[in-house]
Coordinates of C-alpha atoms in Angstrom, one line a residue:
M1 CA 30.2 29.0 22.1
K2 CA 28.8 27.6 25.4
T3 CA 25.3 28.6 24.4
T4 CA 25.7 26.8 21.0
A5 CA 27.0 23.7 22.7
L6 CA 24.1 23.6 25.1
G7 CA 21.7 24.2 22.1
L8 CA 23.3 21.3 20.2
Q9 CA 22.7 19.1 23.3
H10 CA 18.9 19.8 22.9
V11 CA 19.1 18.9 19.2
L12 CA 20.8 15.6 20.0
A13 CA 18.2 14.8 22.7
M14 CA 15.3 15.2 20.3
Y15 CA 16.9 14.2 17.0
A16 CA 16.0 10.5 17.1
G17 CA 12.3 11.4 17.7
A18 CA 12.5 14.0 14.9
I19 CA 13.9 11.7 12.2
L20 CA 12.0 8.5 13.1
V21 CA 8.6 9.9 12.3
P22 CA 9.4 10.9 8.7
L23 CA 11.4 7.7 8.2
I24 CA 8.5 5.5 9.4
V25 CA 5.8 7.4 7.7
G26 CA 7.8 7.8 4.5
G27 CA 8.6 4.1 4.5
G28 CA 5.0 3.1 5.3
I29 CA 3.6 5.0 2.3
G30 CA 6.3 3.9 -0.1
L31 CA 8.4 7.0 -0.8
N32 CA 11.5 6.7 -2.8
P33 CA 15.0 7.6 -1.4
E34 CA 15.0 11.1 -2.9
Q35 CA 11.5 11.8 -1.5
L36 CA 12.4 10.3 1.9
T37 CA 15.6 12.5 2.1
Y38 CA 13.5 15.6 1.4
L39 CA 10.9 14.6 4.0
V40 CA 13.5 14.1 6.7
A41 CA 15.2 17.4 5.8
V42 CA 12.0 19.5 5.8
D43 CA 10.8 17.9 9.0
I44 CA 14.1 18.8 10.8
L45 CA 13.8 22.4 9.5
M46 CA 10.1 22.7 10.6
C47 CA 10.9 21.3 14.0
G48 CA 13.3 24.3 14.3
V49 CA 10.6 26.7 13.1
A50 CA 8.0 25.2 15.5
T51 CA 10.4 25.6 18.4
L52 CA 11.1 29.3 17.6
L53 CA 7.4 30.0 17.4
Q54 CA 7.1 28.9 21.0
V55 CA 10.3 30.5 22.4
I56 CA 9.7 33.9 20.7
K57 CA 6.8 35.2 22.8
N58 CA 4.6 38.0 21.6
R59 CA 0.9 39.1 21.9
F60 CA -0.4 36.4 19.5
F61 CA 1.7 33.3 19.9
G62 CA 4.5 31.7 21.9
I63 CA 4.4 30.5 25.5
G64 CA 7.8 32.0 26.3
L65 CA 9.2 28.9 27.9
P66 CA 12.2 26.8 26.8
V67 CA 10.0 24.4 24.9
V68 CA 11.4 22.2 22.1
L69 CA 8.8 21.0 19.6
G70 CA 9.1 17.9 17.5
C71 CA 6.9 15.5 15.6
T72 CA 4.3 13.7 17.7
F73 CA 4.4 9.9 17.5
T74 CA 0.7 10.0 18.2
A75 CA 0.2 10.9 14.5
V76 CA 2.4 8.1 13.0
G77 CA -0.2 5.3 12.8
P78 CA -3.0 7.6 11.6
M79 CA -0.8 9.2 8.9
I80 CA 0.3 5.8 7.5
A81 CA -3.4 4.6 7.5
I82 CA -4.5 7.8 5.8
G83 CA -1.7 7.6 3.2
G84 CA -2.5 4.0 2.5
E85 CA -6.2 4.7 1.9
Y86 CA -6.3 8.1 0.4
G87 CA -2.7 8.9 -0.6
I88 CA -0.1 11.4 0.6
S89 CA -2.1 14.4 -0.5
A90 CA -4.9 13.5 2.1
I91 CA -2.3 13.4 4.8
Y92 CA -1.3 17.0 4.2
G93 CA -4.9 18.1 3.7
S94 CA -5.8 16.7 7.1
I95 CA -2.7 18.2 8.7
L96 CA -3.6 21.6 7.2
V97 CA -7.1 21.5 8.6
S98 CA -6.0 20.2 12.0
G99 CA -3.5 23.1 12.2
L100 CA -6.2 25.6 11.4
F101 CA -8.5 23.9 13.9
V102 CA -5.9 24.2 16.7
V103 CA -5.4 27.9 15.9
L104 CA -9.2 28.5 16.1
I105 CA -9.7 26.6 19.3
S106 CA -6.5 27.9 21.0
K107 CA -8.4 30.5 23.0
Y108 CA -11.0 28.1 24.2
F109 CA -9.0 24.8 24.6
G110 CA -8.5 25.4 28.3
K111 CA -12.3 24.9 28.6
L112 CA -12.3 21.9 26.3
V113 CA -9.6 20.1 28.3
R114 CA -12.2 18.8 30.7
F115 CA -13.4 16.5 27.9
F116 CA -9.8 15.1 27.7
P117 CA -9.0 13.9 31.3
P118 CA -6.2 11.3 31.8
V119 CA -8.7 8.4 31.3
V120 CA -9.4 9.7 27.7
T121 CA -5.9 10.8 26.7
G122 CA -4.3 7.8 28.3
S123 CA -6.7 5.4 26.4
V124 CA -6.0 7.2 23.1
V125 CA -2.2 7.1 23.6
T126 CA -2.3 3.4 24.6
I127 CA -4.4 2.6 21.5
I128 CA -2.0 4.4 19.2
G129 CA 1.1 2.7 20.8
I130 CA -0.5 -0.8 20.5
T131 CA -1.5 -0.2 16.9
L132 CA 2.1 0.8 16.0
I133 CA 3.7 -2.3 17.4
P134 CA 2.9 -4.5 14.3
V135 CA 4.7 -1.8 12.1
A136 CA 7.8 -2.3 14.3
I137 CA 7.6 -6.1 14.2
N138 CA 7.3 -6.0 10.4
N139 CA 10.4 -3.8 10.2
M140 CA 12.3 -6.1 12.5
G141 CA 11.9 -8.7 9.8
G142 CA 13.2 -6.4 7.1
G143 CA 10.0 -4.7 6.1
Q144 CA 6.7 -6.2 4.9
G145 CA 7.1 -7.8 1.5
A146 CA 10.9 -7.8 1.6
S147 CA 12.5 -10.7 -0.2
D148 CA 14.7 -11.5 2.9
F149 CA 11.9 -11.0 5.4
G150 CA 12.7 -12.8 8.7
S151 CA 16.3 -13.7 7.6
L152 CA 18.8 -14.4 10.3
S153 CA 20.8 -11.3 9.4
N154 CA 17.7 -9.1 9.8
I155 CA 16.7 -10.7 13.1
A156 CA 20.2 -10.4 14.4
L157 CA 20.4 -6.7 13.4
S158 CA 17.0 -5.8 14.9
F159 CA 17.4 -7.7 18.2
G160 CA 21.0 -6.5 18.4
T161 CA 19.9 -2.9 18.0
L162 CA 17.2 -3.4 20.6
L163 CA 19.6 -5.1 23.0
F164 CA 22.2 -2.3 22.6
I165 CA 19.5 0.4 23.4
I166 CA 18.4 -1.6 26.5
L167 CA 21.9 -1.9 27.7
M168 CA 22.6 1.8 27.1
Y169 CA 19.5 2.7 28.9
R170 CA 20.3 0.4 31.8
F171 CA 24.0 1.3 32.4
S172 CA 24.2 4.9 31.4
T173 CA 22.8 8.0 33.0
G174 CA 22.0 11.6 32.3
F175 CA 22.4 13.0 28.8
I176 CA 23.9 9.7 27.3
R177 CA 20.8 7.8 28.5
S178 CA 18.5 10.4 26.9
I179 CA 20.1 9.8 23.5
S180 CA 20.3 6.0 23.8
I181 CA 17.9 5.5 20.9
L182 CA 20.1 7.8 18.6
I183 CA 23.2 5.9 19.6
G184 CA 21.5 2.6 19.1
L185 CA 20.5 3.6 15.6
L186 CA 24.1 4.7 14.8
A187 CA 25.6 1.5 16.2
G188 CA 23.1 -0.7 14.4
T189 CA 23.8 1.0 11.1
I190 CA 27.6 0.7 11.5
I191 CA 27.2 -3.1 12.1
A192 CA 24.9 -3.3 9.1
A193 CA 27.4 -1.5 7.0
V194 CA 30.1 -4.0 8.0
M195 CA 27.7 -6.8 7.0
G196 CA 27.2 -5.1 3.6
K197 CA 23.6 -4.2 4.2
V198 CA 23.9 -0.4 3.9
D199 CA 23.5 1.4 0.5
F200 CA 25.2 4.8 0.5
Q201 CA 23.8 5.8 -2.9
A202 CA 21.2 8.1 -1.3
V203 CA 23.9 10.0 0.5
T204 CA 26.0 10.3 -2.7
D205 CA 23.1 11.5 -4.7
A206 CA 21.9 14.1 -2.1
S207 CA 22.9 17.7 -2.6
Y208 CA 24.6 19.9 0.0
F209 CA 21.9 22.5 -0.1
H210 CA 18.3 22.8 -1.2
M211 CA 15.4 25.2 -1.0
V212 CA 12.2 24.1 0.8
L213 CA 9.1 24.2 -1.4
P214 CA 5.5 24.5 -0.4
F215 CA 3.4 21.5 -1.4
Y216 CA 6.4 19.5 -2.6
F217 CA 4.3 16.3 -2.7
G218 CA 1.4 17.9 -4.6
M219 CA -1.7 19.9 -3.7
P220 CA -3.5 18.6 -0.6
T221 CA -6.8 16.8 -0.8
F222 CA -9.4 16.7 2.0
E223 CA -11.2 13.6 3.3
W224 CA -13.5 13.9 6.3
S225 CA -12.4 10.7 8.1
A226 CA -8.7 11.8 7.8
I227 CA -9.5 15.3 9.0
I228 CA -11.4 14.1 12.0
T229 CA -8.6 11.7 12.9
M230 CA -5.9 14.3 12.7
C231 CA -8.0 16.9 14.6
L232 CA -8.4 14.3 17.4
V233 CA -4.6 13.6 17.3
A234 CA -3.9 17.3 17.5
M235 CA -6.1 17.7 20.6
V236 CA -4.4 14.8 22.3
S237 CA -1.1 16.4 21.5
L238 CA -2.2 19.7 23.0
V239 CA -3.1 17.8 26.2
E240 CA 0.4 16.3 26.2
S241 CA 1.9 19.7 25.6
T242 CA -0.1 21.2 28.5
G243 CA 1.7 18.8 30.8
V244 CA 5.1 19.9 29.4
Y245 CA 4.1 23.6 29.8
F246 CA 3.3 23.2 33.5
A247 CA 6.4 21.1 34.1
L248 CA 8.6 23.8 32.6
S249 CA 6.6 26.4 34.4
D250 CA 7.5 24.7 37.7
I251 CA 11.2 24.3 36.7
T252 CA 11.6 28.0 35.6
E253 CA 9.4 29.3 38.4
K254 CA 7.2 31.2 35.9
K255 CA 3.5 31.2 36.6
L256 CA 1.4 30.5 33.5
T257 CA -1.8 32.6 32.8
E258 CA -4.7 31.5 30.6
K259 CA -3.3 33.9 28.0
D260 CA 0.1 32.2 28.0
L261 CA -1.6 28.8 27.5
S262 CA -3.6 30.2 24.6
N263 CA -0.5 31.6 23.0
G264 CA 1.2 28.2 23.4
Y265 CA -1.6 26.4 21.8
R266 CA -1.8 28.9 19.0
A267 CA 2.0 28.5 18.3
E268 CA 1.5 24.8 18.0
G269 CA -1.4 25.3 15.6
L270 CA 0.7 27.6 13.4
A271 CA 3.5 25.1 13.4
I272 CA 1.1 22.3 12.3
L273 CA -0.4 24.6 9.6
L274 CA 3.1 25.4 8.3
G275 CA 3.9 21.6 8.5
G276 CA 0.9 21.0 6.2
I277 CA 2.1 23.6 3.7
F278 CA 5.7 22.5 3.6
N279 CA 5.0 18.8 3.8
A280 CA 6.1 18.2 7.4
F281 CA 4.0 16.9 10.3
Q282 CA 2.0 17.7 13.4
Y283 CA 4.1 18.9 16.4
T284 CA 4.0 18.6 20.1
A285 CA 6.2 19.7 23.0
F286 CA 9.0 17.1 23.6
S287 CA 9.2 15.9 27.1
Q288 CA 12.7 14.5 26.7
N289 CA 14.0 18.0 26.5
V290 CA 12.3 18.8 29.8
G291 CA 14.5 16.1 31.3
L292 CA 17.6 17.6 29.8
I293 CA 16.7 21.0 31.3
Q294 CA 16.3 19.4 34.7
L295 CA 19.6 17.5 34.2
T296 CA 21.7 20.5 33.1
G297 CA 19.9 23.2 35.2
V298 CA 20.1 25.6 32.2
K299 CA 16.6 27.1 31.9
S300 CA 17.4 29.8 29.3
R301 CA 15.1 30.3 26.3
K302 CA 18.1 31.5 24.4
V303 CA 19.6 28.0 24.5
V304 CA 16.5 26.5 23.1
G305 CA 16.3 29.3 20.5
V306 CA 19.8 28.4 19.4
A307 CA 18.7 24.7 19.1
G308 CA 15.8 25.9 16.9
V309 CA 18.2 27.8 14.6
I310 CA 20.6 24.7 14.4
L311 CA 17.6 22.5 13.4
I312 CA 16.6 25.0 10.6
L313 CA 20.2 25.1 9.3
L314 CA 20.4 21.3 9.3
G315 CA 17.1 21.2 7.4
F316 CA 18.7 23.1 4.4
I317 CA 21.3 20.4 4.0
P318 CA 19.9 17.2 2.4
K319 CA 23.2 15.4 2.6
I320 CA 22.8 15.2 6.4
A321 CA 19.2 14.1 6.1
A322 CA 20.2 11.4 3.6
F323 CA 22.4 9.7 6.2
T324 CA 19.3 9.0 8.2
T325 CA 17.6 7.3 5.2
I326 CA 20.3 4.7 4.9
I327 CA 19.4 3.1 8.2
P328 CA 18.4 -0.5 7.4
T329 CA 14.8 -1.3 8.0
A330 CA 15.7 -4.1 10.5
V331 CA 17.7 -1.6 12.6
L332 CA 14.8 0.8 12.6
G333 CA 12.5 -2.0 13.7
G334 CA 14.6 -2.7 16.7
A335 CA 14.6 0.9 17.8
M336 CA 10.9 1.2 17.0
I337 CA 10.0 -1.5 19.4
A338 CA 11.6 0.6 22.2
M339 CA 10.0 3.9 20.9
F340 CA 6.5 2.6 20.3
G341 CA 6.7 0.5 23.5
M342 CA 7.4 3.8 25.3
V343 CA 4.2 5.2 23.8
V344 CA 2.2 2.3 25.2
S345 CA 4.1 2.8 28.5
Q346 CA 3.2 6.5 28.6
G347 CA -0.4 5.6 28.0
I348 CA -0.4 3.1 30.8
K349 CA 1.3 5.6 33.1
M350 CA -1.5 8.1 32.4
L351 CA -4.1 5.4 33.1
S352 CA -2.5 3.9 36.2
S353 CA -3.7 6.6 38.5
V354 CA -7.3 6.8 37.2
I355 CA -8.0 3.0 37.2
A356 CA -7.8 3.0 40.9
N357 CA -10.2 5.9 41.2
S358 CA -13.3 4.0 40.0
S359 CA -14.5 0.9 38.3
E360 CA -16.2 3.2 35.8
N361 CA -12.8 4.3 34.5
S362 CA -11.8 0.7 34.0
M363 CA -14.9 0.2 31.9
I364 CA -14.0 3.3 29.8
I365 CA -10.5 2.0 29.2
A366 CA -11.7 -1.5 28.4
C367 CA -14.2 -0.5 25.8
S368 CA -12.2 2.3 24.2
V369 CA -8.9 0.3 23.9
G370 CA -10.9 -2.8 22.8
M371 CA -12.8 -0.9 20.2
G372 CA -9.7 1.0 18.9
L373 CA -7.7 -2.2 18.6
G374 CA -10.6 -4.2 17.2
V375 CA -11.4 -1.8 14.4
T376 CA -7.7 -1.6 13.5
V377 CA -7.4 -5.4 13.2
V378 CA -10.9 -5.9 11.5
P379 CA -11.6 -2.6 9.7
E380 CA -14.3 -4.2 7.6
L381 CA -16.5 -4.7 10.7
F382 CA -18.6 -1.6 9.8
S383 CA -18.4 -1.9 6.0
H384 CA -22.2 -2.1 5.6
F385 CA -22.8 1.1 7.5
P386 CA -23.6 4.4 5.6
N387 CA -20.5 6.3 4.6
S388 CA -21.3 9.2 7.0
V389 CA -21.2 6.7 9.9
Q390 CA -18.0 5.0 8.6
I391 CA -16.2 8.3 9.0
L392 CA -16.2 7.5 12.8
T393 CA -15.9 3.7 12.5
S394 CA -13.3 3.0 9.8
N395 CA -10.3 4.2 11.8
G396 CA -9.3 2.5 15.1
I397 CA -7.9 5.7 16.6
V398 CA -11.1 7.6 15.9
A399 CA -13.4 4.8 17.0
G400 CA -11.4 4.3 20.2
S401 CA -11.2 8.1 20.9
V402 CA -14.9 8.7 20.3
T403 CA -15.7 5.7 22.6
A404 CA -13.5 7.1 25.3
I405 CA -14.9 10.6 25.1
T406 CA -18.5 9.4 25.0
L407 CA -18.1 7.0 28.0
N408 CA -16.2 9.6 30.0
I409 CA -19.2 12.0 29.6
L410 CA -21.6 9.2 30.5
F411 CA -19.7 7.9 33.6
N412 CA -17.7 10.8 34.9
M413 CA -19.8 13.9 33.9
K414 CA -23.4 13.0 33.8
P415 CA -23.6 10.9 37.1
K416 CA -22.7 14.0 39.1
K417 CA -26.1 15.4 38.6
K418 CA -27.7 12.1 39.6
E419 CA -25.5 12.0 42.8
A420 CA -26.6 15.5 43.6
N421 CA -30.2 14.5 43.3
K422 CA -29.7 11.5 45.4
T423 CA -28.4 13.6 48.3
V424 CA -31.7 15.6 48.6
P425 CA -34.1 12.6 49.5
Q426 CA -31.4 11.4 51.9
A427 CA -31.3 14.8 53.7
L428 CA -35.1 14.9 53.8
T429 CA -35.2 11.4 55.3
E430 CA -32.8 12.5 58.0
Q431 CA -34.9 15.6 58.8
E432 CA -38.1 13.5 59.0
A433 CA -36.3 11.1 61.4

């Protein structure tokens, strides 16, 4: 019973992050309530499957640490953009390929990490967070195109939800603080229900049990720009997960080998691959659950395994998933400001230490964030380029990421040779003197 209670704590700590991704993406690409309910349910289920793939260690996959996997917010903006341009089938085509890509590079990713230092990953995370903020602002008004967009009731609900979350975060501690977003969503929805702005029809219509079907939204399609985007997102997520792995390694006092890391990456790749098949999403290790492990002092893999099983069981009950779909758009918008703002904050945190290291890093950040945001705001800038080039320039995330990687190689990898060459003449000069 105690193990189940501790596992449920992990579920609550990650639940808001798990449900917000399908709610935002589903809303952004125009899914109906029934489809949205299915999307949330299958996502919760696959979070459980992904978690078990990491916890159950074997020769081929699983890092064997108390890692909880959930949807990465890094993928939200790209998925909405892909869905808007190519349709939902292209989202799952790109997720499938990115999962296979991660499985294939899992053995070698430790060597590729050098191309993704904090100056690159921090820039990418910052770009993603910034490009998501307009989505949150639109939702605060009631959703783009809504008849009551910007009404006083929507503004009151969104800012009220955001204020509630801020106060919860300020005046609570420990576990309550870690689920402040979830409590804020619940409080905002209750107030909205009192105001008559909640439609319970989706809950009434939802069944108590359903079977998960592969390719529920249709067979996947494959677009190069979408695939490149999601592969980049997957690699950034792997870098984020690496930080979680080492944090948990320190907490549990278990030394990680290169084989352990490969197994961890492979488990994430398999989770993404399954996500593509069953119409879920890309996954990454959730850092909020690391905080919970530090808070409780319970380091058992068994507890996290129980959390995974609970998530799977919840995923088979659409009635529970349907409750999340009735959250008013304005309430979601208020919570999204905090969530997406935290993505930007995480990016800035990653960049704060590297900016001071060199002016070159400042230039990398300036150009990559500027390019990423600029292409997002004015996507037609490169419309006259050949289609093969537009693959890299039509998406702000890809444009910003490629800029960051290229400039990092130019400034932080190539100059080392030049500096080494410069030391030789200096040494000769000293000898001649």
